[in-house]
């Protein structure tokens, strides 16, 4: 049996078959999984914000969609993955709070989802599936062997994408 | 200007604990009056944490909670987050509505219960901020409450994202409210924005 490797907020980790990657409690954040099925290696980044360009503190590359994707691709290549075979799945980007007026806190989830899609596309990484939006949290477990991404929620079911 | 939380001196941390203590003391009294039960609190902790460790304060990113969020504006902007495990939230609802404890289940959590929780949050944050304002002579203006019921990590990350633009760590002034000494009912977090700390610390006379 493989290990389940925990990935925290604004963090990025890699796993090799039979290990799996897991991140708990994604709200407006997004868990981006990129993997090479042939090598059986995958990475998971738990990003908080869409872009590093507006931030004053951008040393942690795993915090932003744009820099986390670049870091993921570099790290996976170092592990022997082929850039052309890399595929992606992602989940999260919800809008957690109701009644929050016009505060920015409402928009961060959808903005994250948009940025992740955009940057994966920019690096020509094929997106196999995504599960974003809504107003509920997600806990995800990614298996780099099969590419299955298990999404668990409270009150909104469980699914594999 | 306090930019890096790790540069705070122990006197400054003690000063923050002290205002947290007074704020939370008043809030605990208000809560006790609302639910007509004895509410205790611990001495507030000042935590300087990387984002990933914040959900651990309340039992992990996976735990099912009710979160009430306030955006505080003024000279010293901050965020307030009041978090209750779902099973404690329904007990508080039973107490507020004068029902027997156990009458409401987590599945019954509807508009009425949400509204009660937001009102509870309103009163707690207003009493907390009033005490802070008296002490520092700074006006704190809380927003209307925003409510979320879900995984703790999911509730917290939207709030932390606002801090992510400027920092990698967050300063959390946290207090646990307890019913009958042992049973934790909720966690009250004050998260000052990095620039606000200077305003608060100078008002307290410990900004060196």
XYZ file of C-alpha atoms in Angstrom:
369
model
C 0.000 0.000 0.000
C 1.209 3.443 -0.833
C 1.270 6.467 1.409
C -1.130 9.361 1.236
C 0.903 12.542 1.076
C -0.785 15.601 2.596
C -0.483 18.921 0.823
C -1.182 22.068 2.873
C -2.445 25.465 1.852
C 0.007 27.300 -0.458
C 2.047 24.123 -0.765
C 3.139 21.756 -3.556
C 4.179 18.121 -3.414
C 4.976 15.263 -5.791
C 4.125 11.586 -5.517
C 5.208 8.429 -7.308
C 2.988 5.362 -7.704
C 1.677 3.757 -5.442
C 1.572 6.919 -3.285
C -1.337 9.328 -3.522
C -1.677 13.046 -2.935
C -4.355 14.645 -0.815
C -5.387 18.140 0.161
C -8.217 18.898 2.600
C -10.708 21.718 2.772
C -10.403 23.526 -0.537
C -12.691 26.552 -0.527
C -11.765 29.406 -2.826
C -8.374 27.710 -3.209
C -7.726 25.252 -6.037
C -5.944 21.907 -6.021
C -4.121 21.485 -9.349
C -3.036 17.940 -10.202
C -0.648 17.354 -13.081
C 0.668 13.907 -13.947
C 2.414 11.680 -16.447
C 0.577 8.368 -16.508
C 3.410 6.509 -18.239
C 5.895 7.365 -15.489
C 3.285 7.157 -12.711
C 4.361 10.463 -11.210
C 2.089 13.353 -10.336
C 2.135 16.635 -8.463
C -0.461 18.574 -6.535
C -0.366 22.312 -5.891
C -2.798 23.975 -3.482
C -2.996 27.568 -4.735
C -4.684 30.501 -2.993
C -4.527 33.361 -5.474
C -4.761 33.776 -9.247
C -1.649 35.814 -9.961
C 1.745 36.582 -8.441
C 2.135 39.816 -10.387
C -0.058 41.924 -8.104
C 1.321 40.506 -4.877
C 3.862 42.169 -2.611
C 4.961 38.853 -1.213
C 5.520 36.362 -4.007
C 8.404 34.238 -2.797
C 6.217 31.194 -2.228
C 5.556 30.015 -5.782
C 2.994 27.426 -4.678
C 0.637 30.200 -3.523
C -0.286 31.526 -6.984
C -1.851 29.850 -10.008
C 0.666 31.259 -12.505
C 3.871 30.435 -10.608
C 2.628 27.153 -9.121
C 1.933 25.694 -12.567
C 5.433 26.614 -13.793
C 6.935 25.078 -10.642
C 4.812 21.905 -11.015
C 5.893 21.396 -14.631
C 9.584 21.949 -13.780
C 9.485 19.579 -10.819
C 7.671 16.879 -12.811
C 10.223 17.108 -15.614
C 13.000 16.647 -13.052
C 11.248 13.430 -11.975
C 11.460 12.120 -15.531
C 8.034 13.122 -16.805
C 7.668 14.175 -20.402
C 6.222 17.629 -20.904
C 4.169 16.470 -23.873
C 2.514 13.660 -21.910
C 1.515 15.797 -18.925
C -2.198 16.016 -18.227
C -4.119 17.953 -15.609
C -7.188 17.844 -13.392
C -8.242 20.477 -10.910
C -10.916 21.181 -8.309
C -11.943 23.953 -5.897
C -12.572 27.634 -6.556
C -15.882 27.914 -4.772
C -17.536 30.915 -3.209
C -17.837 30.050 0.439
C -19.672 32.921 2.029
C -23.264 33.920 1.530
C -24.497 37.452 2.117
C -21.061 38.938 1.788
C -22.186 41.906 -0.311
C -19.733 43.105 -2.914
C -16.606 42.224 -0.965
C -13.644 40.759 -2.877
C -13.933 37.644 -0.787
C -16.843 36.656 -3.080
C -14.863 36.704 -6.275
C -11.589 35.046 -5.402
C -12.770 31.455 -6.111
C -14.033 32.066 -9.645
C -10.952 34.195 -10.377
C -8.709 31.347 -9.237
C -10.570 28.847 -11.450
C -10.269 31.114 -14.466
C -6.548 31.697 -13.891
C -5.793 27.974 -13.493
C -7.563 27.141 -16.766
C -5.797 29.974 -18.541
C -2.293 29.089 -17.367
C -2.665 25.346 -18.052
C -3.788 26.249 -21.531
C -0.864 28.658 -21.958
C 1.582 25.855 -21.178
C -0.379 23.483 -23.467
C -1.256 21.044 -20.702
C -4.368 19.045 -21.552
C -7.099 19.383 -18.926
C -8.908 16.028 -18.549
C -11.454 17.191 -15.977
C -12.241 19.929 -13.505
C -14.738 20.451 -10.734
C -14.987 24.097 -9.695
C -17.487 26.643 -8.421
C -20.454 26.205 -6.115
C -20.533 27.288 -2.492
C -19.059 24.265 -0.753
C -15.640 22.967 0.220
C -13.835 20.020 -1.330
C -11.291 17.523 -0.069
C -9.417 15.853 -2.905
C -7.261 12.753 -3.282
C -5.266 12.203 -6.449
C -3.886 8.909 -7.662
C -1.035 9.454 -10.161
C -1.251 5.816 -11.277
C -4.796 5.969 -12.651
C -5.226 9.733 -12.833
C -8.367 9.437 -10.712
C -9.230 12.516 -8.702
C -11.583 11.766 -5.834
C -13.604 14.797 -4.732
C -15.332 14.632 -1.358
C -17.740 17.265 -0.016
C -20.055 17.822 2.911
C -23.625 17.476 1.666
C -22.773 17.664 -2.043
C -21.784 14.085 -2.673
C -18.605 12.298 -3.572
C -17.330 11.779 -7.095
C -14.322 10.678 -9.102
C -13.408 12.901 -11.995
C 6.064 49.873 10.640
C 5.687 46.240 11.602
C 5.913 44.398 8.299
C 7.171 41.069 9.474
C 5.231 39.436 12.300
C 8.337 37.580 13.420
C 9.935 40.882 14.426
C 7.400 41.449 17.189
C 8.968 41.719 20.637
C 7.635 39.820 23.624
C 6.287 43.078 25.124
C 4.347 43.709 21.926
C 2.972 40.179 21.930
C 1.937 40.585 25.574
C 0.184 43.855 24.734
C -1.756 42.122 21.946
C -2.677 39.288 24.312
C -3.915 41.805 26.838
C -6.243 43.595 24.415
C -7.384 40.203 23.147
C -8.135 39.250 26.723
C -10.245 42.323 27.393
C -12.066 42.080 24.059
C -12.805 38.399 24.459
C -13.785 38.848 28.113
C -16.504 41.262 27.116
C -17.574 39.003 24.263
C -17.779 35.996 26.609
C -20.032 37.969 28.959
C -22.296 38.919 26.057
C -22.440 35.295 24.904
C -23.251 34.074 28.427
C -26.134 36.558 28.662
C -27.519 35.507 25.279
C -27.549 31.790 25.988
C -28.128 32.128 29.723
C -25.292 29.809 30.693
C -21.839 30.172 32.149
C -19.266 30.770 29.422
C -15.550 30.592 30.162
C -12.664 31.548 27.945
C -8.971 30.817 27.843
C -6.233 33.467 27.841
C -5.910 34.500 24.202
C -3.013 33.090 22.250
C -1.008 35.089 19.757
C -0.107 32.739 16.932
C 2.138 33.657 14.047
C 1.533 30.873 11.579
C 2.123 29.925 7.984
C -1.237 29.659 6.190
C -1.152 25.875 6.062
C -1.226 25.578 9.861
C -4.221 27.814 10.549
C -6.885 25.074 10.096
C -5.078 23.010 12.758
C -6.150 25.574 15.373
C -9.709 24.352 15.018
C -9.311 20.639 14.590
C -8.122 20.262 11.000
C -9.128 21.400 7.520
C -11.683 18.587 7.216
C -13.827 19.324 10.266
C -17.424 20.464 9.725
C -17.924 23.992 11.059
C -20.023 27.132 10.947
C -17.926 30.219 10.179
C -19.014 33.816 10.567
C -16.785 36.383 8.960
C -16.510 40.159 9.409
C -14.353 42.545 7.487
C -13.229 45.304 9.861
C -12.404 48.684 8.339
C -10.981 51.913 9.753
C -7.454 53.013 10.628
C -6.498 49.449 11.582
C -8.215 47.038 9.177
C -8.591 43.416 10.227
C -10.663 40.291 9.748
C -12.735 38.576 12.383
C -13.678 34.940 12.078
C -15.896 33.214 14.605
C -15.839 29.454 14.096
C -18.042 26.878 15.772
C -17.992 23.127 15.218
C -21.411 22.256 13.732
C -22.466 20.131 16.720
C -21.726 23.050 19.073
C -23.524 25.523 16.829
C -26.755 23.523 17.020
C -26.479 23.360 20.810
C -26.122 27.140 20.916
C -29.166 27.429 18.639
C -31.190 25.241 20.999
C -30.133 27.453 23.901
C -30.927 30.658 22.013
C -34.373 29.439 20.965
C -35.157 28.086 24.428
C -35.409 24.489 23.168
C -34.060 21.397 24.852
C -30.473 20.611 23.969
C -30.528 18.002 21.201
C -33.776 19.229 19.605
C -32.008 20.572 16.533
C -29.855 18.282 14.371
C -27.144 19.341 11.940
C -29.536 18.583 9.041
C -32.088 21.083 10.384
C -29.663 23.940 10.078
C -31.803 26.368 8.081
C -32.413 30.084 7.576
C -33.528 30.592 11.153
C -30.413 28.970 12.599
C -28.125 30.822 10.179
C -29.724 34.079 11.125
C -29.278 33.316 14.823
C -25.602 32.502 14.277
C -25.028 35.726 12.360
C -26.686 37.707 15.132
C -24.522 35.943 17.679
C -21.472 36.841 15.590
C -22.643 40.457 15.387
C -22.897 40.778 19.127
C -19.611 39.037 19.836
C -17.620 41.044 17.323
C -19.230 44.336 18.347
C -18.447 43.794 22.051
C -14.934 42.631 21.222
C -14.251 45.625 18.983
C -15.797 48.087 21.443
C -13.353 46.972 24.101
C -10.516 47.262 21.616
C -11.648 50.736 20.599
C -11.808 51.965 24.193
C -8.316 50.694 24.825
C -6.680 52.011 21.678
C -8.831 55.014 20.775
C -9.092 53.608 17.269
C -12.497 53.139 15.655
C -13.139 49.659 14.283
C -16.057 49.330 11.892
C -17.264 45.761 11.303
C -19.064 44.789 8.083
C -22.320 42.874 8.013
C -21.695 39.189 8.811
C -20.999 36.598 6.125
C -21.803 33.017 6.954
C -20.497 29.715 5.663
C -21.183 26.153 6.795
C -18.619 23.686 5.546
C -15.124 22.282 5.995
C -12.950 24.443 8.233
C -10.186 24.686 5.642
C -12.614 25.885 3.004
C -14.059 28.572 5.277
C -10.634 29.821 6.299
C -8.929 29.875 2.922
C -11.146 32.570 1.430
C -10.279 34.795 4.384
C -6.576 33.969 4.251
C -6.444 34.640 0.509
C -6.748 38.340 1.283
C -3.585 38.153 3.340
C -1.814 36.058 0.725
C -1.179 39.124 -1.435
C 1.076 40.683 1.182
C 2.350 37.942 3.461
C 3.180 34.279 3.932
C 2.295 34.258 7.593
C -0.737 35.439 9.446
C -1.086 36.722 13.003
C -4.048 35.105 14.698
C -5.240 36.301 18.058
C -7.411 33.402 19.119
C -9.677 32.718 22.049
C -11.648 29.598 22.824
C -15.053 30.003 24.411
C -16.050 27.167 26.689
C -19.305 26.127 28.234
C -18.940 24.496 31.646
C -15.152 24.796 31.655
C -14.277 21.937 29.281
C -16.643 21.893 26.352
C -15.253 24.168 23.604
C -18.112 25.975 21.865
C -16.299 28.257 19.502
C -13.115 29.931 18.394
C -12.841 33.660 17.944
C -10.057 34.857 15.627
C -8.877 38.399 15.093
C -6.539 38.683 12.119
C -5.086 42.196 11.863
C -3.718 43.205 8.464
C 0.076 43.626 8.549
C -0.070 47.446 8.426
C -2.700 47.625 11.180
C -0.388 46.208 13.779
C 1.676 49.392 13.838
C -1.433 51.497 14.472
C -2.614 49.217 17.252
C 0.823 48.916 18.876
C 1.474 52.676 18.808
C -1.920 53.294 20.353
C -0.877 50.935 23.135
C 2.471 52.739 23.480
C 4.610 49.743 22.575
C 5.661 50.512 19.018
C 9.451 50.511 19.100
